[in-house]
Short mmCIF file of C-alpha atoms in Angstrom, two decimals:
data_model
loop_
_atom_site.label_atom_id
_atom_site.label_comp_id
_atom_site.label_asym_id
_atom_site.label_seq_id
_atom_site.Cartn_x
_atom_site.Cartn_y
_atom_site.Cartn_z
CA MET A 1 8.10 -16.22 15.42
CA SER A 2 4.32 -16.11 14.94
CA SER A 3 2.88 -16.01 11.41
CA ARG A 4 -0.35 -14.34 12.54
CA PRO A 5 -1.19 -11.18 10.58
CA ALA A 6 -0.90 -9.10 13.78
CA ASP A 7 2.75 -10.13 14.13
CA ILE A 8 3.83 -9.60 10.53
CA PRO A 9 5.22 -6.15 9.67
CA VAL A 10 3.93 -4.35 6.61
CA PHE A 11 6.47 -2.14 4.82
CA LEU A 12 4.76 0.68 2.90
CA LEU A 13 6.69 2.51 0.20
CA CYS A 14 5.90 6.18 0.85
CA GLY A 15 8.86 8.06 -0.60
CA GLY A 16 7.99 8.75 -4.24
CA LEU A 17 7.48 12.18 -5.77
CA GLY A 18 4.07 11.47 -7.31
CA THR A 19 4.81 13.83 -10.20
CA ARG A 20 1.80 12.71 -12.27
CA LEU A 21 -0.48 14.25 -9.64
CA GLY A 22 0.98 17.68 -10.44
CA ASP A 23 0.45 20.47 -7.90
CA VAL A 24 -1.38 18.10 -5.54
CA THR A 25 1.99 16.65 -4.44
CA ARG A 26 4.00 19.85 -4.44
CA THR A 27 3.89 20.15 -0.65
CA ARG A 28 3.23 16.57 0.41
CA PRO A 29 4.14 13.02 -0.59
CA LYS A 30 1.72 11.10 -2.79
CA PRO A 31 0.42 8.77 -0.01
CA MET A 32 -0.75 11.84 1.94
CA VAL A 33 -3.13 12.97 -0.81
CA GLU A 34 -6.66 12.74 0.57
CA ILE A 35 -9.25 10.19 -0.39
CA GLY A 36 -12.39 11.67 1.11
CA ASP A 37 -11.62 12.97 4.58
CA ARG A 38 -8.17 11.48 5.26
CA PRO A 39 -4.86 10.55 3.62
CA MET A 40 -4.79 7.77 1.06
CA LEU A 41 -2.06 6.08 3.12
CA THR A 42 -4.53 5.33 5.93
CA HIS A 43 -6.92 3.75 3.44
CA VAL A 44 -4.12 1.41 2.30
CA MET A 45 -3.44 0.54 5.93
CA ASP A 46 -7.16 -0.16 6.37
CA CYS A 47 -6.91 -2.77 3.60
CA TYR A 48 -4.49 -4.65 5.85
CA ASP A 49 -6.40 -3.88 9.05
CA ARG A 50 -9.40 -5.83 7.71
CA ALA A 51 -7.26 -8.99 7.77
CA GLY A 52 -5.75 -8.35 11.22
CA PHE A 53 -2.42 -6.74 10.27
CA ARG A 54 -1.49 -3.93 12.65
CA ARG A 55 2.31 -3.39 12.44
CA PHE A 56 3.29 -0.84 9.81
CA VAL A 57 6.71 0.47 8.77
CA LEU A 58 6.44 3.58 6.59
CA CYS A 59 9.46 3.86 4.27
CA THR A 60 9.61 7.62 3.74
CA GLY A 61 11.57 9.88 1.42
CA TYR A 62 10.15 12.97 -0.28
CA ARG A 63 8.50 15.27 2.30
CA ALA A 64 8.91 12.70 5.06
CA ASP A 65 8.16 15.49 7.53
CA VAL A 66 4.49 15.53 6.45
CA ILE A 67 4.06 11.84 7.26
CA SER A 68 5.98 12.18 10.54
CA SER A 69 3.87 15.14 11.65
CA TYR A 70 0.63 13.40 10.76
CA PHE A 71 1.30 10.30 12.85
CA LEU A 72 2.90 12.18 15.74
CA ASN A 73 -0.30 14.25 15.94
CA PHE A 74 -2.69 11.47 14.95
CA ALA A 75 -4.69 11.46 18.20
CA SER A 76 -5.28 15.21 18.21
CA LEU A 77 -6.28 15.18 14.52
CA HIS A 78 -8.89 12.46 14.93
CA SER A 79 -10.14 12.77 18.51
CA ASP A 80 -11.50 15.29 20.96
CA PHE A 81 -8.89 16.26 23.55
CA THR A 82 -8.55 18.34 26.69
CA VAL A 83 -5.41 20.34 27.50
CA ASP A 84 -4.42 21.19 31.05
CA LEU A 85 -2.43 24.33 30.23
CA ARG A 86 -0.93 24.67 33.69
CA GLY A 87 0.14 21.05 34.01
CA ARG A 88 0.94 20.70 30.31
CA GLN A 89 -1.01 17.46 30.07
CA VAL A 90 -3.31 16.30 27.31
CA ALA A 91 -6.22 13.88 27.68
CA TYR A 92 -7.55 12.27 24.49
CA HIS A 93 -11.18 11.21 24.40
CA GLN A 94 -10.89 8.97 21.33
CA THR A 95 -14.17 9.99 19.76
CA GLY A 96 -12.82 9.75 16.22
CA TYR A 97 -10.78 7.47 14.01
CA THR A 98 -8.50 5.47 16.33
CA PRO A 99 -7.20 2.23 14.76
CA ASP A 100 -5.15 -0.21 16.81
CA TRP A 101 -1.90 0.18 14.87
CA GLU A 102 1.78 0.27 15.68
CA VAL A 103 3.32 2.70 13.19
CA THR A 104 7.06 3.10 12.61
CA VAL A 105 8.26 5.96 10.44
CA ALA A 106 11.54 4.92 8.79
CA HIS A 107 13.53 7.64 7.04
CA THR A 108 15.04 5.87 4.04
CA GLY A 109 16.44 8.77 2.01
CA ALA A 110 14.99 11.39 -0.31
CA LYS A 111 16.28 9.85 -3.55
CA THR A 112 16.33 6.18 -2.58
CA MET A 113 14.73 3.68 -4.93
CA THR A 114 12.06 1.18 -3.86
CA GLY A 115 14.26 -1.87 -3.29
CA ALA A 116 16.74 0.10 -1.22
CA ARG A 117 13.95 1.63 0.86
CA ILE A 118 12.77 -1.84 1.87
CA ALA A 119 16.32 -3.04 2.58
CA ARG A 120 17.18 0.00 4.71
CA ALA A 121 13.95 -0.10 6.71
CA ALA A 122 14.09 -3.87 7.20
CA ALA A 123 17.67 -3.70 8.50
CA ARG A 124 16.40 -1.51 11.35
CA HIS A 125 12.81 -2.65 11.90
CA LEU A 126 12.19 -6.22 10.70
CA GLY A 127 13.31 -7.69 14.03
CA ASP A 128 13.09 -11.48 14.12
CA ALA A 129 10.04 -11.73 11.82
CA GLN A 130 10.37 -14.53 9.27
CA HIS A 131 7.76 -13.06 6.90
CA PHE A 132 6.90 -9.50 5.96
CA ALA A 133 4.48 -7.70 3.64
CA VAL A 134 5.30 -4.91 1.20
CA THR A 135 3.02 -2.54 -0.67
CA TYR A 136 2.82 0.95 -2.10
CA GLY A 137 1.09 3.97 -0.62
CA ASP A 138 -1.27 4.45 -3.57
CA GLY A 139 -3.08 1.15 -4.20
CA LEU A 140 -6.48 0.11 -2.82
CA THR A 141 -8.26 -3.24 -2.95
CA ASP A 142 -11.03 -5.24 -1.35
CA ALA A 143 -8.88 -8.39 -1.55
CA ASP A 144 -8.66 -10.58 1.55
CA LEU A 145 -4.99 -10.03 2.40
CA GLY A 146 -5.26 -12.60 5.18
CA GLU A 147 -6.16 -15.14 2.48
CA GLU A 148 -3.08 -14.05 0.54
CA LEU A 149 -0.99 -14.67 3.67
CA GLU A 150 -2.47 -18.16 4.06
CA PHE A 151 -1.62 -18.91 0.44
CA HIS A 152 1.92 -17.60 0.98
CA LEU A 153 2.43 -19.83 4.01
CA SER A 154 1.12 -22.84 2.08
CA HIS A 155 4.03 -22.89 -0.38
CA ASP A 156 7.79 -22.78 0.07
CA ARG A 157 8.70 -20.01 -2.38
CA LEU A 158 10.20 -16.74 -1.15
CA GLY A 159 7.53 -14.39 -2.42
CA THR A 160 3.85 -13.99 -3.20
CA VAL A 161 2.28 -11.19 -5.25
CA LEU A 162 -1.38 -10.28 -5.50
CA ALA A 163 -2.30 -10.58 -9.18
CA VAL A 164 -5.29 -8.52 -10.31
CA ASN A 165 -7.35 -7.92 -13.43
CA SER A 166 -6.86 -4.33 -14.50
CA PRO A 167 -9.11 -2.44 -16.92
CA SER A 168 -7.51 -1.59 -20.24
CA PRO A 169 -6.60 2.12 -20.52
CA PHE A 170 -8.36 2.14 -23.89
CA GLY A 171 -11.85 1.30 -25.07
CA ARG A 172 -11.92 -1.93 -27.08
CA LEU A 173 -13.47 -2.06 -30.54
CA GLU A 174 -15.21 -5.21 -31.75
CA LEU A 175 -15.65 -5.63 -35.48
CA HIS A 176 -18.92 -7.22 -36.60
CA GLU A 177 -19.28 -9.16 -39.85
CA ASP A 178 -21.24 -6.36 -41.53
CA GLY A 179 -18.52 -3.85 -40.69
CA ALA A 180 -20.33 -2.29 -37.74
CA ALA A 181 -18.23 -1.67 -34.65
CA GLY A 182 -19.02 -2.67 -31.10
CA PHE A 183 -17.39 -0.77 -28.23
CA ALA A 184 -16.44 -1.74 -24.68
CA GLU A 185 -15.28 1.10 -22.43
CA LYS A 186 -12.01 0.11 -20.71
CA PRO A 187 -12.89 -3.59 -20.48
CA VAL A 188 -11.40 -5.93 -17.87
CA ARG A 189 -9.54 -8.82 -19.50
CA GLN A 190 -10.17 -11.91 -17.37
CA ASP A 191 -7.23 -13.69 -19.00
CA GLU A 192 -4.71 -10.96 -18.19
CA TRP A 193 -3.14 -10.48 -14.76
CA VAL A 194 -1.02 -7.57 -13.57
CA ASN A 195 1.05 -6.85 -10.48
CA GLY A 196 -1.38 -5.57 -7.84
CA GLY A 197 1.44 -4.32 -5.61
CA PHE A 198 0.55 -6.30 -2.47
CA PHE A 199 3.47 -8.61 -1.68
CA ILE A 200 4.40 -11.07 1.06
CA PHE A 201 7.99 -12.26 1.36
CA ARG A 202 10.04 -14.66 3.41
CA ARG A 203 12.97 -13.12 5.19
CA ALA A 204 15.45 -14.63 2.73
CA PHE A 205 14.10 -12.30 0.03
CA LEU A 206 16.28 -9.60 1.55
CA ASP A 207 19.23 -11.29 -0.19
CA TYR A 208 17.75 -10.00 -3.48
CA LEU A 209 17.84 -6.40 -2.24
CA SER A 210 20.58 -3.90 -1.52
CA VAL A 211 20.79 -0.79 0.62
CA ASP A 212 22.46 0.96 -2.32
CA GLU A 213 20.35 3.96 -3.29
CA ASP A 214 19.71 2.78 -6.87
CA CYS A 215 18.28 -0.67 -6.01
CA VAL A 216 14.84 -0.84 -7.66
CA LEU A 217 12.41 -3.50 -6.43
CA GLU A 218 10.60 -3.80 -9.75
CA ARG A 219 13.68 -3.72 -12.01
CA ASP A 220 16.31 -5.55 -9.98
CA ALA A 221 14.79 -7.81 -7.33
CA LEU A 222 11.44 -9.05 -8.65
CA PRO A 223 12.64 -10.18 -12.12
CA ARG A 224 15.46 -12.16 -10.48
CA LEU A 225 13.06 -13.65 -7.94
CA ALA A 226 10.65 -14.71 -10.69
CA GLY A 227 13.52 -16.01 -12.82
CA ASP A 228 14.62 -18.22 -9.94
CA GLY A 229 11.11 -19.66 -9.69
CA GLN A 230 10.63 -18.08 -6.25
CA LEU A 231 7.58 -15.87 -6.89
CA MET A 232 4.02 -17.18 -6.62
CA MET A 233 0.89 -15.41 -7.85
CA HIS A 234 -2.27 -15.11 -5.72
CA ARG A 235 -5.12 -14.16 -8.05
CA TRP A 236 -7.82 -11.66 -7.12
CA ASN A 237 -10.56 -10.59 -9.53
CA GLY A 238 -12.35 -8.19 -7.21
CA PHE A 239 -11.80 -4.45 -6.77
CA TRP A 240 -8.33 -2.96 -7.23
CA SER A 241 -7.23 0.54 -8.17
CA CYS A 242 -4.13 2.69 -7.95
CA VAL A 243 -3.99 6.49 -7.80
CA ASP A 244 -1.68 7.83 -10.50
CA THR A 245 -3.56 10.92 -11.63
CA VAL A 246 -5.90 13.58 -10.28
CA PRO A 247 -8.91 11.91 -11.99
CA ASP A 248 -7.99 8.67 -10.16
CA GLN A 249 -8.00 10.53 -6.86
CA GLN A 250 -11.28 12.27 -7.63
CA ARG A 251 -12.96 9.01 -8.69
CA LEU A 252 -11.97 7.17 -5.51
CA SER A 253 -12.88 10.15 -3.33
CA GLY A 254 -16.30 10.15 -4.96
CA LEU A 255 -16.78 6.48 -4.12
CA TRP A 256 -15.74 7.12 -0.52
CA GLU A 257 -18.01 10.11 -0.05
CA LYS A 258 -21.01 8.21 -1.48
CA GLY A 259 -20.39 5.30 0.89
CA ALA A 260 -19.66 3.06 -2.09
CA ALA A 261 -15.94 2.43 -1.57
CA PRO A 262 -15.33 -1.33 -2.03
CA TRP A 263 -12.20 -1.28 0.13
CA LYS A 264 -13.95 0.32 3.13
CA CYS A 265 -13.88 -1.69 6.35
#
């Protein structure tokens, strides 16, 4: 099976409640919250599109109907179209946003945890692929995910994770000798790396997962994988951000609307 980005499926975890976004997610899943003029989920997919990935499996749960409806009606939402009412035919003129993607919506259960979502979707939609990518529906980066794939293929471990520098949630105080304080607003620690949420796995990683509803990727599978020496870290010190709160969403929307979004294709 080919290891080209275009042939490697990307499993996106889209089933969480997104409770920290409050009323914004009352009627839709978190990945469908807008960044600028379209759902955040499509921005995440764009991050992969830049590197040539085009096969996406959306692991849905909470309000899966919103995601299903969006992609079933994608052409009419983003293009001009003409309807022949008598013949019941529709012609799309593709004047808008029309990426070359193959999108599979996989219903993985309303209360299913992250590890089980991947296991359930992969059982039905991985096919004969020997490698697959996994990410969340709320993280954006300007990282070269094709470069991460090349790094993954260069070693023989089961998994690769994008490691990123994340700003501290607190301003850092620096004490001067005379007692005066220096201040750095949410500094980035170059010596600290966190899980950026963009993974690539070999097929055998599925042995670490279970279709049982309570299988959590981050609690059950990844610690075991790392403990077995099977997880490699691909470092990226460029742009990375997740959307956990309304201010996060507003900040990234502002970047997008000003044409200053680092992740934009």
